PDB file of C-alpha atoms and ligand atoms in Angstrom:
ATOM      1  CA  UNK C   1      94.313 117.848 104.361  1.00 52.00           C
ATOM      2  CA  UNK C   2      95.950 121.204 104.852  1.00 56.00           C
ATOM      3  CA  UNK C   3      95.702 123.775 102.206  1.00 54.00           C
ATOM      4  CA  UNK C   4      99.266 123.607 100.872  1.00 65.00           C
ATOM      5  CA  UNK C   5      98.786 119.862 100.397  1.00 86.00           C
ATOM      6  CA  UNK C   6      96.227 120.534  97.747  1.00 86.00           C
ATOM      7  CA  UNK C   7      98.381 122.689  95.648  1.00 89.00           C
ATOM      8  CA  UNK C   8     101.433 120.567  96.005  1.00 94.00           C
ATOM      9  CA  UNK C   9      99.686 117.129  95.056  1.00 96.00           C
ATOM     10  CA  UNK C  10      97.962 119.135  92.039  1.00 97.00           C
ATOM     11  CA  UNK C  11     101.519 120.077  90.931  1.00 97.00           C
ATOM     12  CA  UNK C  12     102.668 116.334  91.378  1.00 97.00           C
ATOM     13  CA  UNK C  13      99.777 114.860  89.466  1.00 98.00           C
ATOM     14  CA  UNK C  14     100.224 117.427  86.577  1.00 98.00           C
ATOM     15  CA  UNK C  15     104.011 116.795  86.488  1.00 98.00           C
ATOM     16  CA  UNK C  16     103.526 112.914  86.231  1.00 98.00           C
ATOM     17  CA  UNK C  17     100.765 113.423  83.418  1.00 98.00           C
ATOM     18  CA  UNK C  18     103.157 115.577  81.655  1.00 98.00           C
ATOM     19  CA  UNK C  19     105.839 112.985  81.930  1.00 98.00           C
ATOM     20  CA  UNK C  20     103.587 110.265  80.822  1.00 98.00           C
ATOM     21  CA  UNK C  21     102.493 112.253  77.791  1.00 98.00           C
ATOM     22  CA  UNK C  22     106.061 113.176  76.759  1.00 98.00           C
ATOM     23  CA  UNK C  23     107.114 109.520  76.843  1.00 98.00           C
ATOM     24  CA  UNK C  24     104.156 108.809  74.675  1.00 98.00           C
ATOM     25  CA  UNK C  25     105.146 111.526  72.335  1.00 98.00           C
ATOM     26  CA  UNK C  26     101.987 113.459  73.289  1.00 98.00           C
ATOM     27  CA  UNK C  27     101.521 117.108  74.465  1.00 98.00           C
ATOM     28  CA  UNK C  28     100.609 117.426  78.095  1.00 97.00           C
ATOM     29  CA  UNK C  29      98.043 119.617  77.056  1.00 97.00           C
ATOM     30  CA  UNK C  30      96.375 116.898  74.959  1.00 98.00           C
ATOM     31  CA  UNK C  31      95.293 115.379  78.569  1.00 98.00           C
ATOM     32  CA  UNK C  32      92.595 117.049  80.453  1.00 98.00           C
ATOM     33  CA  UNK C  33      92.960 116.494  84.389  1.00 98.00           C
ATOM     34  CA  UNK C  34      89.377 116.274  86.019  1.00 98.00           C
ATOM     35  CA  UNK C  35      89.559 116.834  89.638  1.00 98.00           C
ATOM     36  CA  UNK C  36      87.075 114.556  91.087  1.00 98.00           C
ATOM     37  CA  UNK C  37      85.468 115.994  94.407  1.00 98.00           C
ATOM     38  CA  UNK C  38      82.856 113.484  95.449  1.00 97.00           C
ATOM     39  CA  UNK C  39      82.602 113.477  99.270  1.00 97.00           C
ATOM     40  CA  UNK C  40      84.777 116.776  99.601  1.00 96.00           C
ATOM     41  CA  UNK C  41      83.251 120.043 100.752  1.00 95.00           C
ATOM     42  CA  UNK C  42      83.882 123.300  99.476  1.00 94.00           C
ATOM     43  CA  UNK C  43      86.675 124.044 101.934  1.00 93.00           C
ATOM     44  CA  UNK C  44      88.803 121.140 100.504  1.00 94.00           C
ATOM     45  CA  UNK C  45      88.028 122.184  96.881  1.00 95.00           C
ATOM     46  CA  UNK C  46      88.775 126.026  97.154  1.00 95.00           C
ATOM     47  CA  UNK C  47      92.446 125.614  97.300  1.00 94.00           C
ATOM     48  CA  UNK C  48      92.480 123.682  94.199  1.00 95.00           C
ATOM     49  CA  UNK C  49      90.658 126.457  92.453  1.00 95.00           C
ATOM     50  CA  UNK C  50      93.060 128.837  93.988  1.00 94.00           C
ATOM     51  CA  UNK C  51      95.932 126.825  92.595  1.00 94.00           C
ATOM     52  CA  UNK C  52      94.478 127.187  88.883  1.00 94.00           C
ATOM     53  CA  UNK C  53      92.631 123.850  88.472  1.00 97.00           C
ATOM     54  CA  UNK C  54      89.530 124.620  86.436  1.00 96.00           C
ATOM     55  CA  UNK C  55      88.040 121.370  85.598  1.00 98.00           C
ATOM     56  CA  UNK C  56      86.116 119.182  88.467  1.00 98.00           C
ATOM     57  CA  UNK C  57      84.054 116.056  88.142  1.00 98.00           C
ATOM     58  CA  UNK C  58      81.237 114.640  90.549  1.00 98.00           C
ATOM     59  CA  UNK C  59      79.654 111.366  90.567  1.00 98.00           C
ATOM     60  CA  UNK C  60      76.105 112.270  91.885  1.00 98.00           C
ATOM     61  CA  UNK C  61      73.815 115.016  90.695  1.00 98.00           C
ATOM     62  CA  UNK C  62      72.303 115.686  94.001  1.00 97.00           C
ATOM     63  CA  UNK C  63      75.620 116.147  95.659  1.00 97.00           C
ATOM     64  CA  UNK C  64      76.798 118.504  92.519  1.00 98.00           C
ATOM     65  CA  UNK C  65      73.667 120.601  92.917  1.00 97.00           C
ATOM     66  CA  UNK C  66      74.306 121.133  96.512  1.00 96.00           C
ATOM     67  CA  UNK C  67      78.006 121.939  96.499  1.00 95.00           C
ATOM     68  CA  UNK C  68      78.889 123.660  93.270  1.00 96.00           C
ATOM     69  CA  UNK C  69      76.496 126.861  92.446  1.00 93.00           C
ATOM     70  CA  UNK C  70      78.538 128.544  95.442  1.00 92.00           C
ATOM     71  CA  UNK C  71      81.834 127.403  94.312  1.00 93.00           C
ATOM     72  CA  UNK C  72      81.220 128.546  90.715  1.00 92.00           C
ATOM     73  CA  UNK C  73      80.014 131.987  91.569  1.00 89.00           C
ATOM     74  CA  UNK C  74      83.519 133.560  91.793  1.00 82.00           C
ATOM     75  CA  UNK C  75      85.441 131.468  89.106  1.00 87.00           C
ATOM     76  CA  UNK C  76      84.368 129.945  85.873  1.00 91.00           C
ATOM     77  CA  UNK C  77      85.056 126.142  86.215  1.00 96.00           C
ATOM     78  CA  UNK C  78      84.150 123.307  84.219  1.00 97.00           C
ATOM     79  CA  UNK C  79      81.997 120.629  86.013  1.00 98.00           C
ATOM     80  CA  UNK C  80      81.767 116.955  84.743  1.00 98.00           C
ATOM     81  CA  UNK C  81      79.415 114.050  85.599  1.00 98.00           C
ATOM     82  CA  UNK C  82      81.337 110.951  85.944  1.00 98.00           C
ATOM     83  CA  UNK C  83      78.822 108.809  87.882  1.00 97.00           C
ATOM     84  CA  UNK C  84      75.544 106.821  86.791  1.00 96.00           C
ATOM     85  CA  UNK C  85      72.769 109.023  85.821  1.00 98.00           C
ATOM     86  CA  UNK C  86      69.217 108.406  86.141  1.00 98.00           C
ATOM     87  CA  UNK C  87      66.964 109.276  83.104  1.00 98.00           C
ATOM     88  CA  UNK C  88      64.824 111.436  85.333  1.00 98.00           C
ATOM     89  CA  UNK C  89      67.753 113.552  86.438  1.00 98.00           C
ATOM     90  CA  UNK C  90      68.774 114.050  82.850  1.00 98.00           C
ATOM     91  CA  UNK C  91      67.363 117.708  82.549  1.00 98.00           C
ATOM     92  CA  UNK C  92      68.876 118.631  85.901  1.00 98.00           C
ATOM     93  CA  UNK C  93      72.289 117.143  84.895  1.00 98.00           C
ATOM     94  CA  UNK C  94      72.305 119.065  81.734  1.00 98.00           C
ATOM     95  CA  UNK C  95      71.845 122.188  83.578  1.00 97.00           C
ATOM     96  CA  UNK C  96      74.593 121.605  86.003  1.00 97.00           C
ATOM     97  CA  UNK C  97      77.369 119.768  84.048  1.00 98.00           C
ATOM     98  CA  UNK C  98      79.361 120.804  81.096  1.00 98.00           C
ATOM     99  CA  UNK C  99      80.265 117.123  80.063  1.00 98.00           C
ATOM    100  CA  UNK C 100      78.511 113.738  81.050  1.00 98.00           C
ATOM    101  CA  UNK C 101      80.872 110.709  81.163  1.00 98.00           C
ATOM    102  CA  UNK C 102      78.231 108.162  81.924  1.00 98.00           C
ATOM    103  CA  UNK C 103      75.812 107.721  79.056  1.00 98.00           C
ATOM    104  CA  UNK C 104      75.338 103.953  78.716  1.00 98.00           C
ATOM    105  CA  UNK C 105      71.873 102.924  77.650  1.00 98.00           C
ATOM    106  CA  UNK C 106      69.123 104.000  74.958  1.00 98.00           C
ATOM    107  CA  UNK C 107      66.725 105.088  77.745  1.00 98.00           C
ATOM    108  CA  UNK C 108      69.446 107.613  78.950  1.00 98.00           C
ATOM    109  CA  UNK C 109      70.165 108.683  75.514  1.00 98.00           C
ATOM    110  CA  UNK C 110      66.623 109.644  74.656  1.00 98.00           C
ATOM    111  CA  UNK C 111      66.081 111.292  77.873  1.00 98.00           C
ATOM    112  CA  UNK C 112      69.389 113.405  77.404  1.00 98.00           C
ATOM    113  CA  UNK C 113      68.230 114.237  73.675  1.00 98.00           C
ATOM    114  CA  UNK C 114      64.900 115.428  74.824  1.00 98.00           C
ATOM    115  CA  UNK C 115      66.262 117.598  77.847  1.00 98.00           C
ATOM    116  CA  UNK C 116      68.890 118.918  75.246  1.00 98.00           C
ATOM    117  CA  UNK C 117      66.421 119.815  72.768  1.00 97.00           C
ATOM    118  CA  UNK C 118      64.238 121.654  75.587  1.00 98.00           C
ATOM    119  CA  UNK C 119      67.056 123.553  77.074  1.00 97.00           C
ATOM    120  CA  UNK C 120      69.307 124.073  74.083  1.00 97.00           C
ATOM    121  CA  UNK C 121      72.403 123.083  76.278  1.00 97.00           C
ATOM    122  CA  UNK C 122      74.313 120.243  74.579  1.00 97.00           C
ATOM    123  CA  UNK C 123      77.098 118.913  76.971  1.00 98.00           C
ATOM    124  CA  UNK C 124      79.802 116.683  75.520  1.00 98.00           C
ATOM    125  CA  UNK C 125      78.778 113.246  76.185  1.00 98.00           C
ATOM    126  CA  UNK C 126      81.168 110.090  76.452  1.00 98.00           C
ATOM    127  CA  UNK C 127      79.509 106.885  76.301  1.00 98.00           C
ATOM    128  CA  UNK C 128      80.434 104.507  79.180  1.00 98.00           C
ATOM    129  CA  UNK C 129      81.588 101.096  78.154  1.00 98.00           C
ATOM    130  CA  UNK C 130      81.414  98.160  80.634  1.00 98.00           C
ATOM    131  CA  UNK C 131      84.859  97.318  79.139  1.00 97.00           C
ATOM    132  CA  UNK C 132      85.381  94.100  81.399  1.00 96.00           C
ATOM    133  CA  UNK C 133      81.663  92.996  80.818  1.00 93.00           C
ATOM    134  CA  UNK C 134      81.392  92.885  84.670  1.00 92.00           C
ATOM    135  CA  UNK C 135      77.566  92.146  85.885  1.00 90.00           C
ATOM    136  CA  UNK C 136      76.074  95.094  88.012  1.00 86.00           C
ATOM    137  CA  UNK C 137      78.718  97.539  86.559  1.00 91.00           C
ATOM    138  CA  UNK C 138      77.706 100.861  84.851  1.00 93.00           C
ATOM    139  CA  UNK C 139      78.477 101.042  80.947  1.00 97.00           C
ATOM    140  CA  UNK C 140      76.890  99.526  77.889  1.00 98.00           C
ATOM    141  CA  UNK C 141      78.218  96.002  76.975  1.00 98.00           C
ATOM    142  CA  UNK C 142      81.064  96.145  74.220  1.00 97.00           C
ATOM    143  CA  UNK C 143      78.700  94.015  72.011  1.00 97.00           C
ATOM    144  CA  UNK C 144      76.037  96.931  72.173  1.00 98.00           C
ATOM    145  CA  UNK C 145      78.240  99.841  71.884  1.00 98.00           C
ATOM    146  CA  UNK C 146      77.749 100.495  68.030  1.00 98.00           C
ATOM    147  CA  UNK C 147      74.086 100.247  68.392  1.00 98.00           C
ATOM    148  CA  UNK C 148      74.090 102.822  71.276  1.00 98.00           C
ATOM    149  CA  UNK C 149      76.392 105.121  69.456  1.00 98.00           C
ATOM    150  CA  UNK C 150      74.126 105.190  66.581  1.00 98.00           C
ATOM    151  CA  UNK C 151      71.245 105.995  68.871  1.00 98.00           C
ATOM    152  CA  UNK C 152      73.291 108.730  70.441  1.00 98.00           C
ATOM    153  CA  UNK C 153      74.010 110.332  67.023  1.00 97.00           C
ATOM    154  CA  UNK C 154      70.223 110.106  65.986  1.00 98.00           C
ATOM    155  CA  UNK C 155      69.293 111.954  69.255  1.00 97.00           C
ATOM    156  CA  UNK C 156      72.026 114.433  68.280  1.00 97.00           C
ATOM    157  CA  UNK C 157      73.975 113.920  71.476  1.00 98.00           C
ATOM    158  CA  UNK C 158      77.490 115.474  70.935  1.00 98.00           C
ATOM    159  CA  UNK C 159      79.472 112.316  71.472  1.00 98.00           C
ATOM    160  CA  UNK C 160      82.955 113.257  72.322  1.00 98.00           C
ATOM    161  CA  UNK C 161      84.433 109.928  73.235  1.00 98.00           C
ATOM    162  CA  UNK C 162      84.296 106.837  75.268  1.00 99.00           C
ATOM    163  CA  UNK C 163      84.727 106.174  79.073  1.00 98.00           C
ATOM    164  CA  UNK C 164      85.520 103.155  81.207  1.00 98.00           C
ATOM    165  CA  UNK C 165      86.308 102.198  84.676  1.00 97.00           C
ATOM    166  CA  UNK C 166      88.487  98.828  84.575  1.00 97.00           C
ATOM    167  CA  UNK C 167      88.142  96.114  87.203  1.00 95.00           C
ATOM    168  CA  UNK C 168      89.817  96.726  90.506  1.00 92.00           C
ATOM    169  CA  UNK C 169      92.876  94.676  91.402  1.00 91.00           C
ATOM    170  CA  UNK C 170      93.804  93.747  87.768  1.00 95.00           C
ATOM    171  CA  UNK C 171      96.296  95.252  85.488  1.00 97.00           C
ATOM    172  CA  UNK C 172      94.353  98.025  83.719  1.00 98.00           C
ATOM    173  CA  UNK C 173      96.594  98.593  80.629  1.00 98.00           C
ATOM    174  CA  UNK C 174      94.552  95.804  78.454  1.00 98.00           C
ATOM    175  CA  UNK C 175      91.386  97.491  79.144  1.00 98.00           C
ATOM    176  CA  UNK C 176      92.588 101.011  78.431  1.00 98.00           C
ATOM    177  CA  UNK C 177      93.929  99.512  75.053  1.00 98.00           C
ATOM    178  CA  UNK C 178      90.529  97.720  74.310  1.00 98.00           C
ATOM    179  CA  UNK C 179      88.792 101.259  75.047  1.00 98.00           C
ATOM    180  CA  UNK C 180      91.248 103.061  72.715  1.00 98.00           C
ATOM    181  CA  UNK C 181      90.561 100.515  69.981  1.00 98.00           C
ATOM    182  CA  UNK C 182      86.882 100.822  70.430  1.00 98.00           C
ATOM    183  CA  UNK C 183      87.155 104.730  70.142  1.00 98.00           C
ATOM    184  CA  UNK C 184      89.334 104.387  66.949  1.00 98.00           C
ATOM    185  CA  UNK C 185      86.850 101.981  65.480  1.00 98.00           C
ATOM    186  CA  UNK C 186      84.019 104.329  66.067  1.00 98.00           C
ATOM    187  CA  UNK C 187      85.914 107.466  64.889  1.00 98.00           C
ATOM    188  CA  UNK C 188      85.756 109.059  68.293  1.00 98.00           C
ATOM    189  CA  UNK C 189      88.602 111.192  69.616  1.00 98.00           C
ATOM    190  CA  UNK C 190      87.899 111.398  73.535  1.00 98.00           C
ATOM    191  CA  UNK C 191      89.239 108.748  75.907  1.00 98.00           C
ATOM    192  CA  UNK C 192      87.922 109.044  79.536  1.00 99.00           C
ATOM    193  CA  UNK C 193      90.244 106.747  81.446  1.00 98.00           C
ATOM    194  CA  UNK C 194      92.337 106.568  84.272  1.00 98.00           C
ATOM    195  CA  UNK C 195      92.028 107.187  88.100  1.00 98.00           C
ATOM    196  CA  UNK C 196      94.463 107.931  90.909  1.00 98.00           C
ATOM    197  CA  UNK C 197      95.898 104.370  90.707  1.00 97.00           C
ATOM    198  CA  UNK C 198      96.416 104.222  87.122  1.00 98.00           C
ATOM    199  CA  UNK C 199      96.169 107.521  85.310  1.00 98.00           C
ATOM    200  CA  UNK C 200      99.999 107.356  84.094  1.00 98.00           C
ATOM    201  CA  UNK C 201      99.231 104.082  82.464  1.00 98.00           C
ATOM    202  CA  UNK C 202      96.217 105.645  80.887  1.00 98.00           C
ATOM    203  CA  UNK C 203      97.913 108.575  79.408  1.00 98.00           C
ATOM    204  CA  UNK C 204     100.643 106.108  77.992  1.00 98.00           C
ATOM    205  CA  UNK C 205      97.747 104.454  76.162  1.00 98.00           C
ATOM    206  CA  UNK C 206      96.084 107.503  74.893  1.00 98.00           C
ATOM    207  CA  UNK C 207      93.604 109.044  77.792  1.00 98.00           C
ATOM    208  CA  UNK C 208      92.346 112.413  76.728  1.00 98.00           C
ATOM    209  CA  UNK C 209      90.655 112.819  79.835  1.00 99.00           C
ATOM    210  CA  UNK C 210      91.937 111.468  83.290  1.00 99.00           C
ATOM    211  CA  UNK C 211      89.658 111.492  86.446  1.00 98.00           C
ATOM    212  CA  UNK C 212      91.578 111.773  89.632  1.00 98.00           C
ATOM    213  CA  UNK C 213      90.197 112.320  93.255  1.00 98.00           C
ATOM    214  CA  UNK C 214      92.269 110.434  96.012  1.00 97.00           C
ATOM    215  CA  UNK C 215      95.731 111.599  94.636  1.00 96.00           C
ATOM    216  CA  UNK C 216      94.337 115.186  94.839  1.00 96.00           C
ATOM    217  CA  UNK C 217      92.456 115.142  97.950  1.00 95.00           C
ATOM    218  CA  UNK C 218      93.447 111.972  99.964  1.00 93.00           C
ATOM    219  CA  UNK C 219      91.287 109.036 100.961  1.00 92.00           C
ATOM    220  CA  UNK C 220      87.740 109.705 101.029  1.00 90.00           C
ATOM    221  CA  UNK C 221      85.806 109.097 104.366  1.00 85.00           C
TER     222      UNK C 221
HETATM  223  C1  LIG W   1      85.570 108.487  92.362  1.00 62.36           C
HETATM  224  C2  LIG W   1      85.680 108.307  90.886  1.00 62.36           C
HETATM  225  C3  LIG W   1      87.048 108.530  90.116  1.00 62.36           C
HETATM  226  C4  LIG W   1      88.240 109.102  91.062  1.00 62.36           C
HETATM  227  O1  LIG W   1      88.663 107.913  91.729  1.00 62.36           O
HETATM  228  P1  LIG W   1      90.108 107.939  92.630  1.00 62.36           P
HETATM  229  O2  LIG W   1      90.488 106.656  92.623  1.00 62.36           O
HETATM  230  O3  LIG W   1      89.731 108.622  93.789  1.00 62.36           O
HETATM  231  O4  LIG W   1      90.957 108.824  91.837  1.00 62.36           O
HETATM  232  C5  LIG W   1      87.099 108.242  88.995  1.00 62.36           C
HETATM  233  N1  LIG W   1      86.069 107.986  88.104  1.00 62.36           N
HETATM  234  C6  LIG W   1      84.959 107.796  88.685  1.00 62.36           C
HETATM  235  C7  LIG W   1      83.830 107.349  87.730  1.00 62.36           C
HETATM  236  C8  LIG W   1      84.703 107.729  90.119  1.00 62.36           C
HETATM  237  O5  LIG W   1      83.411 107.589  90.482  1.00 62.36           O
END
């Protein structure tokens, strides 16, 4: 995508977030836009950094490790992990990321806790909920959420909120509303929900973090 398009699209997405926030009686600044850069190379990402975007997300540790150290040299940007994390990569993830949105099982909670104790770095964590109880999907079952949150607190993970990816091809609003209720019931303020196709809906329902890739960069190869 030509360079100009990146900043134009960024402005459009920000405007839509601001409009959805205003309609919901919220401040636009209460919504963090995470630009999801998976599969995109440095040449595609740099224009967004130049346009002032400073929070980015990747879904794989390996890819982020290869791409971001160089990009981050010149500008301070925050990097979030939004994809599934293997326990044996917990320490590497903590070294790379400022937030982890995919905490979804006790073994990972313990691996992250250990790695945080060892490194002294404590990135904000979101507990991912399998909000539609789909088999094969990341996220803890709704029924297991309270127990997992208790384990995360015991391991001193700084849990900031909940995250979900609703099922494809269905109206996402009811799932966003359920995640918002679960967060409220758990006393958590953060809500990581909403992607390119549904981030305005997510903001209307209370998203504090939206994860947007395609609307900023175009379709992934
Ligand atoms: C890729 C990805 C996104 C961004 O999806 P788009 O539809 O391209 O905006 C958001 N969240 C997660 C977990 C992803 O893997």
